Short mmCIF file of C-alpha atoms and ligand atoms in Angstrom, two decimals:
data_model
loop_
_atom_site.label_atom_id
_atom_site.label_comp_id
_atom_site.label_asym_id
_atom_site.label_seq_id
_atom_site.Cartn_x
_atom_site.Cartn_y
_atom_site.Cartn_z
CA MET A 1 -12.46 -19.14 -10.45
CA ASP A 2 -9.40 -20.25 -12.18
CA GLU A 3 -8.05 -16.93 -13.24
CA SER A 4 -4.14 -16.36 -13.32
CA ILE A 5 -3.02 -13.05 -11.71
CA LEU A 6 0.65 -11.61 -12.13
CA ILE A 7 1.64 -9.55 -8.96
CA THR A 8 4.53 -7.30 -9.28
CA GLY A 9 6.06 -6.68 -5.80
CA GLY A 10 3.93 -9.38 -4.10
CA ALA A 11 6.47 -10.37 -1.49
CA GLY A 12 5.96 -6.88 -0.09
CA TYR A 13 3.71 -5.82 3.05
CA ILE A 14 0.49 -4.99 0.88
CA GLY A 15 1.42 -7.47 -1.88
CA SER A 16 1.72 -10.48 0.44
CA HIS A 17 -1.66 -9.90 2.06
CA THR A 18 -3.22 -9.54 -1.28
CA CYS A 19 -1.88 -12.78 -2.40
CA VAL A 20 -3.55 -14.42 0.53
CA GLU A 21 -7.06 -13.05 -0.33
CA LEU A 22 -6.50 -13.75 -3.91
CA LEU A 23 -5.58 -17.36 -3.31
CA ASN A 24 -8.59 -17.75 -0.64
CA ALA A 25 -10.88 -16.18 -3.67
CA GLY A 26 -9.73 -19.04 -6.06
CA PHE A 27 -7.20 -17.18 -8.40
CA SER A 28 -3.97 -18.62 -9.45
CA VAL A 29 -1.02 -16.14 -8.46
CA THR A 30 2.44 -15.49 -9.62
CA VAL A 31 4.65 -13.32 -7.94
CA PHE A 32 7.28 -11.19 -9.71
CA ASP A 33 9.57 -9.37 -7.31
CA ASN A 34 13.11 -8.52 -7.00
CA TYR A 35 13.12 -8.73 -3.11
CA CYS A 36 14.80 -5.19 -2.94
CA ASN A 37 12.50 -4.53 0.08
CA SER A 38 11.05 -7.84 1.00
CA LYS A 39 11.95 -11.53 1.70
CA PRO A 40 10.78 -14.69 -0.12
CA GLU A 41 9.96 -16.17 3.24
CA ALA A 42 6.79 -13.98 3.18
CA LEU A 43 5.63 -16.02 0.25
CA ASN A 44 6.27 -19.30 2.18
CA ARG A 45 4.01 -17.90 4.98
CA VAL A 46 1.16 -16.96 2.31
CA GLU A 47 1.33 -20.40 1.22
CA SER A 48 0.94 -21.77 4.91
CA ILE A 49 -1.78 -19.49 5.72
CA THR A 50 -3.68 -20.50 2.51
CA GLY A 51 -2.70 -24.02 2.14
CA LYS A 52 -2.47 -23.15 -1.58
CA SER A 53 0.89 -22.92 -3.74
CA LEU A 54 1.88 -19.69 -5.63
CA THR A 55 4.62 -19.10 -8.46
CA ARG A 56 7.58 -17.10 -7.68
CA VAL A 57 9.35 -15.18 -10.48
CA GLN A 58 12.54 -13.23 -9.29
CA GLY A 59 13.12 -10.23 -11.45
CA ASP A 60 12.73 -6.41 -11.71
CA VAL A 61 10.13 -4.67 -13.43
CA ARG A 62 12.41 -2.47 -15.29
CA ASP A 63 13.30 -5.75 -17.39
CA ARG A 64 10.67 -5.73 -19.99
CA VAL A 65 12.01 -9.26 -21.40
CA ALA A 66 11.58 -10.84 -17.98
CA LEU A 67 8.27 -9.32 -17.44
CA GLU A 68 7.00 -10.75 -21.02
CA ALA A 69 8.33 -14.26 -20.06
CA ALA A 70 6.49 -14.09 -16.88
CA LEU A 71 3.15 -12.81 -18.46
CA ARG A 72 3.48 -15.56 -20.98
CA SER A 73 4.58 -18.51 -18.59
CA SER A 74 1.93 -17.34 -15.82
CA GLY A 75 -1.03 -17.21 -18.51
CA ALA A 76 -1.93 -14.15 -16.57
CA SER A 77 -5.14 -12.32 -17.52
CA ALA A 78 -4.65 -9.61 -15.23
CA VAL A 79 -1.49 -7.82 -12.99
CA ILE A 80 -1.74 -6.04 -9.90
CA HIS A 81 1.27 -3.52 -9.75
CA PHE A 82 2.60 -3.16 -6.20
CA ALA A 83 6.50 -2.92 -7.19
CA GLY A 84 7.79 0.34 -6.37
CA LEU A 85 9.87 2.31 -3.69
CA LYS A 86 7.72 4.17 -1.06
CA ALA A 87 9.78 5.97 1.46
CA VAL A 88 8.95 9.57 1.27
CA GLY A 89 12.11 10.96 2.83
CA GLU A 90 14.34 8.87 0.72
CA SER A 91 12.54 9.94 -2.35
CA GLY A 92 13.93 13.50 -1.97
CA GLU A 93 17.47 12.37 -1.50
CA GLN A 94 17.34 9.82 -4.36
CA PRO A 95 14.49 11.29 -6.88
CA LEU A 96 16.39 9.66 -9.81
CA ARG A 97 16.20 6.27 -8.29
CA TYR A 98 12.47 6.77 -7.33
CA TYR A 99 11.53 8.08 -10.84
CA ASP A 100 13.48 5.24 -12.54
CA ASN A 101 11.94 2.55 -10.20
CA ASN A 102 8.50 3.59 -10.10
CA VAL A 103 7.71 5.48 -13.48
CA VAL A 104 10.15 3.63 -15.92
CA GLY A 105 9.20 0.39 -14.12
CA THR A 106 5.55 0.97 -14.60
CA LEU A 107 6.11 1.85 -18.49
CA ARG A 108 8.17 -1.24 -19.00
CA LEU A 109 5.53 -3.20 -17.32
CA LEU A 110 2.66 -1.58 -19.70
CA GLU A 111 4.63 -2.34 -22.80
CA ALA A 112 4.97 -5.96 -21.68
CA MET A 113 1.36 -6.22 -21.08
CA GLN A 114 0.50 -4.40 -24.41
CA THR A 115 2.91 -6.91 -26.24
CA CYS A 116 1.49 -10.02 -24.40
CA GLY A 117 -1.99 -8.63 -24.98
CA VAL A 118 -2.75 -8.33 -21.26
CA LYS A 119 -4.90 -5.27 -20.79
CA THR A 120 -6.00 -5.39 -17.13
CA LEU A 121 -3.98 -3.64 -14.47
CA VAL A 122 -4.69 -2.62 -10.91
CA PHE A 123 -2.20 0.13 -9.83
CA SER A 124 -1.13 1.03 -6.02
CA SER A 125 -1.50 4.71 -5.87
CA SER A 126 -1.59 6.56 -2.79
CA ALA A 127 -3.44 9.36 -0.87
CA THR A 128 -0.32 11.42 -1.22
CA VAL A 129 -1.26 12.65 -4.75
CA TYR A 130 -3.78 15.12 -3.40
CA GLY A 131 -1.35 17.14 -1.33
CA ALA A 132 -2.75 19.95 1.11
CA PRO A 133 -6.44 19.23 1.46
CA GLN A 134 -8.64 22.01 -0.18
CA PHE A 135 -11.58 20.13 0.94
CA LEU A 136 -12.11 16.83 3.14
CA PRO A 137 -12.64 14.14 3.13
CA TYR A 138 -10.72 13.72 -0.03
CA SER A 139 -12.89 12.50 -2.93
CA GLU A 140 -11.33 11.19 -5.97
CA ASP A 141 -11.79 14.60 -8.01
CA HIS A 142 -9.96 16.59 -5.35
CA PRO A 143 -6.99 18.53 -7.22
CA PHE A 144 -3.78 16.88 -7.17
CA ALA A 145 -0.78 18.44 -5.46
CA PRO A 146 2.06 15.87 -4.54
CA THR A 147 4.60 17.33 -2.23
CA ASN A 148 7.67 15.04 -2.68
CA PRO A 149 9.18 13.04 -5.56
CA TYR A 150 7.51 9.78 -4.16
CA GLY A 151 3.90 11.33 -4.62
CA ARG A 152 4.97 12.68 -8.02
CA THR A 153 6.05 9.16 -9.32
CA LYS A 154 2.49 8.18 -8.27
CA LEU A 155 0.69 11.07 -10.11
CA MET A 156 2.88 10.60 -13.25
CA VAL A 157 2.02 6.95 -13.40
CA GLU A 158 -1.70 7.81 -12.99
CA ASP A 159 -1.32 10.20 -15.74
CA ILE A 160 0.33 7.76 -17.87
CA LEU A 161 -2.34 5.27 -17.21
CA ARG A 162 -5.00 7.89 -18.20
CA ASP A 163 -3.26 8.90 -21.45
CA ALA A 164 -2.92 5.03 -22.48
CA PHE A 165 -6.67 4.54 -21.96
CA ALA A 166 -7.44 7.86 -23.93
CA SER A 167 -5.44 6.09 -26.66
CA ASP A 168 -6.75 2.89 -26.51
CA ASP A 169 -9.88 2.13 -24.61
CA SER A 170 -9.61 -1.54 -24.60
CA TRP A 171 -7.17 -0.93 -21.37
CA ARG A 172 -8.85 -1.68 -17.99
CA PHE A 173 -7.39 0.18 -15.07
CA SER A 174 -8.14 0.37 -11.63
CA ILE A 175 -6.36 3.19 -9.88
CA LEU A 176 -6.31 2.29 -6.00
CA ARG A 177 -5.32 5.37 -3.84
CA TYR A 178 -4.28 3.71 -0.40
CA PHE A 179 -4.60 5.93 2.69
CA ASN A 180 -2.45 4.66 5.69
CA PRO A 181 -1.97 0.79 5.50
CA VAL A 182 -1.48 -0.74 8.87
CA GLY A 183 -2.25 -4.24 10.57
CA ALA A 184 -1.15 -7.62 10.02
CA HIS A 185 -2.81 -10.99 8.85
CA ALA A 186 -4.88 -12.21 11.74
CA SER A 187 -2.78 -15.37 11.72
CA GLY A 188 0.21 -13.23 12.98
CA LEU A 189 2.27 -15.34 10.22
CA ILE A 190 2.84 -12.19 7.78
CA GLY A 191 3.06 -8.54 8.36
CA GLU A 192 5.07 -5.45 7.88
CA ASP A 193 8.88 -6.11 8.14
CA PRO A 194 10.51 -2.54 7.47
CA GLN A 195 14.19 -2.84 6.33
CA GLY A 196 16.51 -0.18 7.99
CA VAL A 197 15.23 2.57 10.19
CA PRO A 198 11.29 2.86 9.79
CA ASN A 199 9.64 6.03 9.17
CA ASN A 200 6.09 5.21 9.82
CA LEU A 201 4.16 5.56 13.06
CA MET A 202 3.40 1.76 13.44
CA PRO A 203 6.58 0.25 12.97
CA LEU A 204 8.01 3.03 15.54
CA TRP A 205 5.42 2.07 18.07
CA LEU A 206 6.35 -1.61 17.78
CA GLN A 207 10.24 -0.71 18.62
CA VAL A 208 9.01 1.42 21.56
CA ALA A 209 6.84 -1.42 22.98
CA VAL A 210 9.76 -4.17 22.55
CA GLY A 211 12.42 -1.77 24.15
CA ARG A 212 14.42 -1.11 20.86
CA ARG A 213 13.50 2.46 21.29
CA GLU A 214 13.20 4.67 24.30
CA CYS A 215 10.00 6.39 23.26
CA LEU A 216 8.00 7.54 20.50
CA ASN A 217 8.33 10.97 19.06
CA VAL A 218 5.22 12.79 18.36
CA PHE A 219 5.85 15.05 15.57
CA GLY A 220 3.95 18.18 16.38
CA ASP A 221 1.21 18.94 19.03
CA ASP A 222 -0.04 22.32 17.23
CA TYR A 223 -1.82 21.15 14.27
CA ASP A 224 -5.37 22.41 13.68
CA THR A 225 -6.81 19.11 14.77
CA PRO A 226 -8.80 18.05 18.05
CA ASP A 227 -5.53 17.20 20.03
CA GLY A 228 -2.97 19.14 18.08
CA THR A 229 -1.32 15.96 16.67
CA GLY A 230 -1.49 14.76 13.17
CA VAL A 231 -4.60 12.86 12.09
CA ARG A 232 -4.60 10.10 9.45
CA ASP A 233 -7.08 7.35 7.87
CA TYR A 234 -5.64 4.00 9.03
CA ILE A 235 -6.72 1.07 7.28
CA HIS A 236 -6.23 -2.63 7.90
CA VAL A 237 -3.85 -4.24 5.30
CA THR A 238 -6.62 -6.92 4.86
CA ASP A 239 -9.45 -4.53 4.08
CA LEU A 240 -6.97 -3.05 1.76
CA ALA A 241 -5.85 -6.57 0.12
CA GLU A 242 -9.75 -7.18 -0.24
CA GLY A 243 -10.20 -4.20 -2.33
CA HIS A 244 -7.89 -5.35 -4.83
CA VAL A 245 -9.83 -8.49 -5.30
CA ARG A 246 -12.93 -6.61 -5.51
CA ALA A 247 -11.26 -3.97 -8.30
CA LEU A 248 -10.29 -7.41 -10.47
CA GLN A 249 -13.71 -8.88 -10.27
CA TRP A 250 -15.45 -5.31 -11.12
CA MET A 251 -13.20 -5.10 -14.13
CA ALA A 252 -13.84 -8.77 -15.10
CA GLN A 253 -17.41 -8.13 -15.17
CA SER A 254 -17.20 -5.16 -17.79
CA ASP A 255 -17.88 -5.56 -21.49
CA GLY A 256 -15.32 -2.70 -22.53
CA GLY A 257 -12.31 -0.77 -21.10
CA LEU A 258 -12.42 1.27 -18.08
CA CYS A 259 -10.10 3.55 -16.24
CA ARG A 260 -11.07 4.94 -12.73
CA ALA A 261 -9.52 5.84 -9.51
CA PHE A 262 -10.98 4.76 -5.99
CA ASN A 263 -9.74 5.83 -2.47
CA LEU A 264 -9.42 2.97 -0.02
CA GLY A 265 -9.57 4.31 3.24
CA ALA A 266 -11.75 3.89 6.35
CA GLY A 267 -13.11 7.30 6.12
CA VAL A 268 -12.14 8.06 9.62
CA GLY A 269 -9.30 10.02 11.06
CA TYR A 270 -7.30 9.13 14.21
CA SER A 271 -4.70 11.48 15.80
CA VAL A 272 -1.28 10.21 16.96
CA LEU A 273 -2.23 10.47 20.57
CA GLU A 274 -5.28 8.40 19.75
CA MET A 275 -2.93 5.81 18.25
CA VAL A 276 -0.66 5.89 21.18
CA ARG A 277 -3.65 5.05 23.57
CA ALA A 278 -4.82 2.19 21.01
CA PHE A 279 -1.29 0.77 20.90
CA GLU A 280 -1.06 0.76 24.69
CA ALA A 281 -4.42 -1.19 24.94
CA ALA A 282 -3.45 -3.54 22.28
CA SER A 283 0.28 -4.47 23.74
CA GLY A 284 -0.53 -3.88 27.35
CA LYS A 285 2.59 -1.71 27.40
CA PRO A 286 3.00 1.98 28.32
CA ILE A 287 4.19 3.75 25.29
CA PRO A 288 6.45 6.76 26.53
CA TYR A 289 6.17 9.53 24.08
CA ARG A 290 7.96 13.06 23.69
CA ILE A 291 6.40 16.03 21.69
CA GLN A 292 8.79 17.16 18.90
CA PRO A 293 8.74 19.62 16.36
CA ARG A 294 6.57 19.12 13.26
CA ARG A 295 8.19 16.53 10.55
CA ALA A 296 9.05 18.59 7.49
CA GLY A 297 6.26 17.89 4.68
CA ASP A 298 3.66 16.45 6.90
CA LEU A 299 0.15 17.74 6.58
CA ALA A 300 -2.23 18.15 9.55
CA GLY A 301 -4.85 15.69 8.84
CA PHE A 302 -6.75 13.99 6.32
CA HIS A 303 -9.12 10.98 5.60
CA ALA A 304 -10.97 9.44 2.61
CA ASN A 305 -14.35 9.60 1.13
CA ALA A 306 -14.39 5.97 -0.02
CA ASP A 307 -17.99 6.12 -1.42
CA SER A 308 -16.96 5.32 -4.97
CA ALA A 309 -15.32 2.06 -3.61
CA ARG A 310 -18.30 1.21 -1.83
CA SER A 311 -20.87 1.75 -4.48
CA VAL A 312 -18.96 0.65 -7.41
CA LEU A 313 -16.78 -2.18 -6.33
CA GLY A 314 -19.08 -2.97 -3.21
CA TRP A 315 -16.06 -2.77 -0.92
CA GLN A 316 -15.86 -1.32 2.52
CA VAL A 317 -13.70 -1.69 5.36
CA THR A 318 -14.62 -4.36 8.37
CA ARG A 319 -11.61 -4.07 10.89
CA ASP A 320 -11.62 -1.24 13.30
CA LEU A 321 -8.59 0.26 15.15
CA GLN A 322 -8.34 -2.09 17.95
CA THR A 323 -8.13 -5.06 15.47
CA MET A 324 -5.43 -3.00 13.46
CA CYS A 325 -3.39 -2.80 16.51
CA ALA A 326 -4.17 -6.23 18.05
CA ASP A 327 -3.02 -7.87 14.44
CA THR A 328 -0.01 -5.69 14.48
CA TRP A 329 1.01 -6.95 18.08
CA ARG A 330 0.54 -10.60 17.26
CA TRP A 331 2.73 -10.37 14.19
CA GLN A 332 5.36 -8.51 16.22
CA SER A 333 5.23 -10.77 19.20
CA ASN A 334 5.36 -14.04 16.94
CA ASN A 335 8.09 -12.47 14.80
CA PRO A 336 10.31 -10.23 16.82
CA SER A 337 12.95 -10.12 14.06
CA GLY A 338 10.40 -10.03 11.35
CA TYR A 339 11.05 -12.82 8.61
CA VAL A 340 14.37 -13.43 9.61
CA GLY A 341 15.20 -16.20 12.26
P1 NAD B 1 6.83 -2.92 0.14
O1 NAD B 1 8.24 -2.12 -0.10
O2 NAD B 1 6.66 -3.65 1.40
O3 NAD B 1 6.65 -3.78 -1.18
C1 NAD B 1 6.85 -3.53 -2.34
C2 NAD B 1 7.78 -4.71 -3.10
O4 NAD B 1 7.98 -4.43 -4.15
C3 NAD B 1 8.80 -5.30 -2.58
O5 NAD B 1 8.36 -6.59 -2.27
C4 NAD B 1 10.00 -4.85 -3.26
O6 NAD B 1 10.85 -5.84 -3.34
C5 NAD B 1 9.20 -4.90 -4.65
N1 NAD B 1 10.12 -4.08 -5.68
C6 NAD B 1 10.35 -2.64 -5.70
N2 NAD B 1 10.84 -2.35 -6.75
C7 NAD B 1 10.75 -3.28 -7.40
C8 NAD B 1 11.20 -3.54 -8.91
N3 NAD B 1 11.92 -2.67 -9.45
N4 NAD B 1 11.15 -4.80 -9.34
C9 NAD B 1 10.44 -5.76 -8.78
N5 NAD B 1 9.90 -5.68 -7.70
C10 NAD B 1 10.14 -4.35 -6.92
O7 NAD B 1 5.64 -1.93 -0.03
P2 NAD B 1 4.25 -1.77 0.22
O8 NAD B 1 3.82 -1.07 1.51
O9 NAD B 1 3.72 -3.45 0.35
O10 NAD B 1 3.58 -0.92 -0.83
C11 NAD B 1 3.02 -1.70 -2.21
C12 NAD B 1 2.81 -0.18 -3.08
O11 NAD B 1 1.89 0.31 -2.36
C13 NAD B 1 3.84 0.49 -3.52
O12 NAD B 1 4.04 0.84 -4.96
C14 NAD B 1 3.66 1.69 -2.55
O13 NAD B 1 4.27 2.90 -3.11
C15 NAD B 1 2.32 1.74 -2.65
N6 NAD B 1 1.56 2.37 -1.24
C16 NAD B 1 2.02 1.92 -0.13
C17 NAD B 1 1.66 2.58 0.82
C18 NAD B 1 2.19 2.43 2.31
O14 NAD B 1 2.03 3.39 3.40
N7 NAD B 1 2.47 1.04 2.57
C19 NAD B 1 0.81 3.83 0.84
C20 NAD B 1 0.24 4.16 -0.40
C21 NAD B 1 0.81 3.43 -1.58
N1 UFG B 2 4.13 10.36 13.27
C1 UFG B 2 4.77 10.72 14.47
N2 UFG B 2 5.85 10.07 14.91
C2 UFG B 2 6.63 9.33 14.23
C3 UFG B 2 5.96 8.77 13.02
C4 UFG B 2 4.85 9.37 12.44
O1 UFG B 2 4.44 11.49 15.42
O2 UFG B 2 7.48 8.67 14.79
C5 UFG B 2 3.13 11.11 12.88
C6 UFG B 2 3.19 11.79 11.48
O3 UFG B 2 3.32 13.17 11.79
C7 UFG B 2 1.75 11.51 10.90
C8 UFG B 2 1.31 10.17 11.39
O4 UFG B 2 2.12 9.90 12.57
O5 UFG B 2 1.03 12.54 11.54
C9 UFG B 2 1.51 8.98 10.19
O6 UFG B 2 2.67 9.31 9.73
P1 UFG B 2 3.14 8.09 8.96
O7 UFG B 2 4.81 8.52 8.61
O8 UFG B 2 3.12 6.63 9.48
O9 UFG B 2 2.22 8.32 7.62
P2 UFG B 2 2.50 9.25 6.45
O10 UFG B 2 0.82 9.59 6.66
O11 UFG B 2 3.33 10.40 6.78
O12 UFG B 2 2.55 8.72 5.16
C10 UFG B 2 2.01 7.44 4.91
C11 UFG B 2 3.13 6.68 3.85
C12 UFG B 2 3.15 7.33 2.57
C13 UFG B 2 1.86 7.18 1.90
C14 UFG B 2 0.79 7.98 2.89
C15 UFG B 2 -0.61 7.75 2.43
O13 UFG B 2 4.31 6.59 4.56
O14 UFG B 2 3.89 6.63 1.57
O15 UFG B 2 0.76 7.47 4.22
O16 UFG B 2 -1.65 8.50 3.35
F1 UFG B 2 1.68 7.89 0.80
#
């Protein structure tokens, strides 16, 4: 397949893994990233893994002129839009920054795509658009009720896409709602490299395992879940990356426009304590933990109904929890300071 794809935010955690899968599938790749939460080194590693080269453009998605130039020079027929800010807590402290980056950035991108006649987009949405579960597993028609500014930026962008499609049905939009991405590429060359203090369970586990943190805080053991700790649907980042390739292939087969959302999750929930046991098995290190009060804004538990992705995109996860933890540990062991040094 000699098709060119522009990937905004392609140097980031999910973007870099998706670049690998796209290059392996024969696509040409141009990454458009301002590196506000990533390192260009990730892209060098993508090239090492695949033995293929990609094009880098440093730019901000709020810069429409730069986007138009990148769309034209790459000859892209489609865009995958990862560029965005993603820290839930920070979104409450700096909501304007989040709306500007995530919502205004996407508007500028859509304008640039329209100007350049590129009408196919995969958008990174999140399970967080659903909010408190009215039923589980969440299916795509679950009502929306995001509980923080980050989640609202994702829902706003989804609404923008649905409105754009309603006014012009030549657009092709795949909205992918990710559950909890974890893991790293099996090579151990690329993985998550959080800047500053991490918020998520996996990077915090790693800091405990390598002795940078005394113990893991378990936020709440009194939820209505089998062992009282929070339950999430963890998905290996390579499975997630493959979902993007499937979405592009599905849209390419269509004669007309489309706008459809898909849950990308494993469909299975694991509790924090089940994760601790899996971390211990993968790293061979005891993970001391301490029960703490619930974290503000956390939900008890949720998991995905990913039937639509299976039946429409022909996608399903193939990597289990053990693989997620083993791959994460390999990345951490090979790169104790991430991409630096
Ligand atoms: P990430 O921070 O690792 O990657 C985002 C990339 O976008 C980074 O390389 C960053 O430098 C770039 N970027 C941010 N703002 C930009 C801008 N204005 N212009 C150009 N580049 C910009 O995050 P990730 O985990 O890879 O997430 C990718 C996407 O998936 C995000 O939109 C995120 O909201 C969404 N998502 C992530 C998760 C998760 O838990 N990781 C869950 C659901 C949805
Ligand atoms: N947890 C702990 N201790 C920690 C960190 C997390 O017990 O130190 C628990 C949380 O309470 C929760 C689970 O581990 O039960 C997972 O928490 P994460 O912070 O790893 O992930 P979240 O489910 O809170 O949110 C993540 C992303 C969001 C995204 C969402 C999609 O951070 O951006 O998944 O499902 F929207």
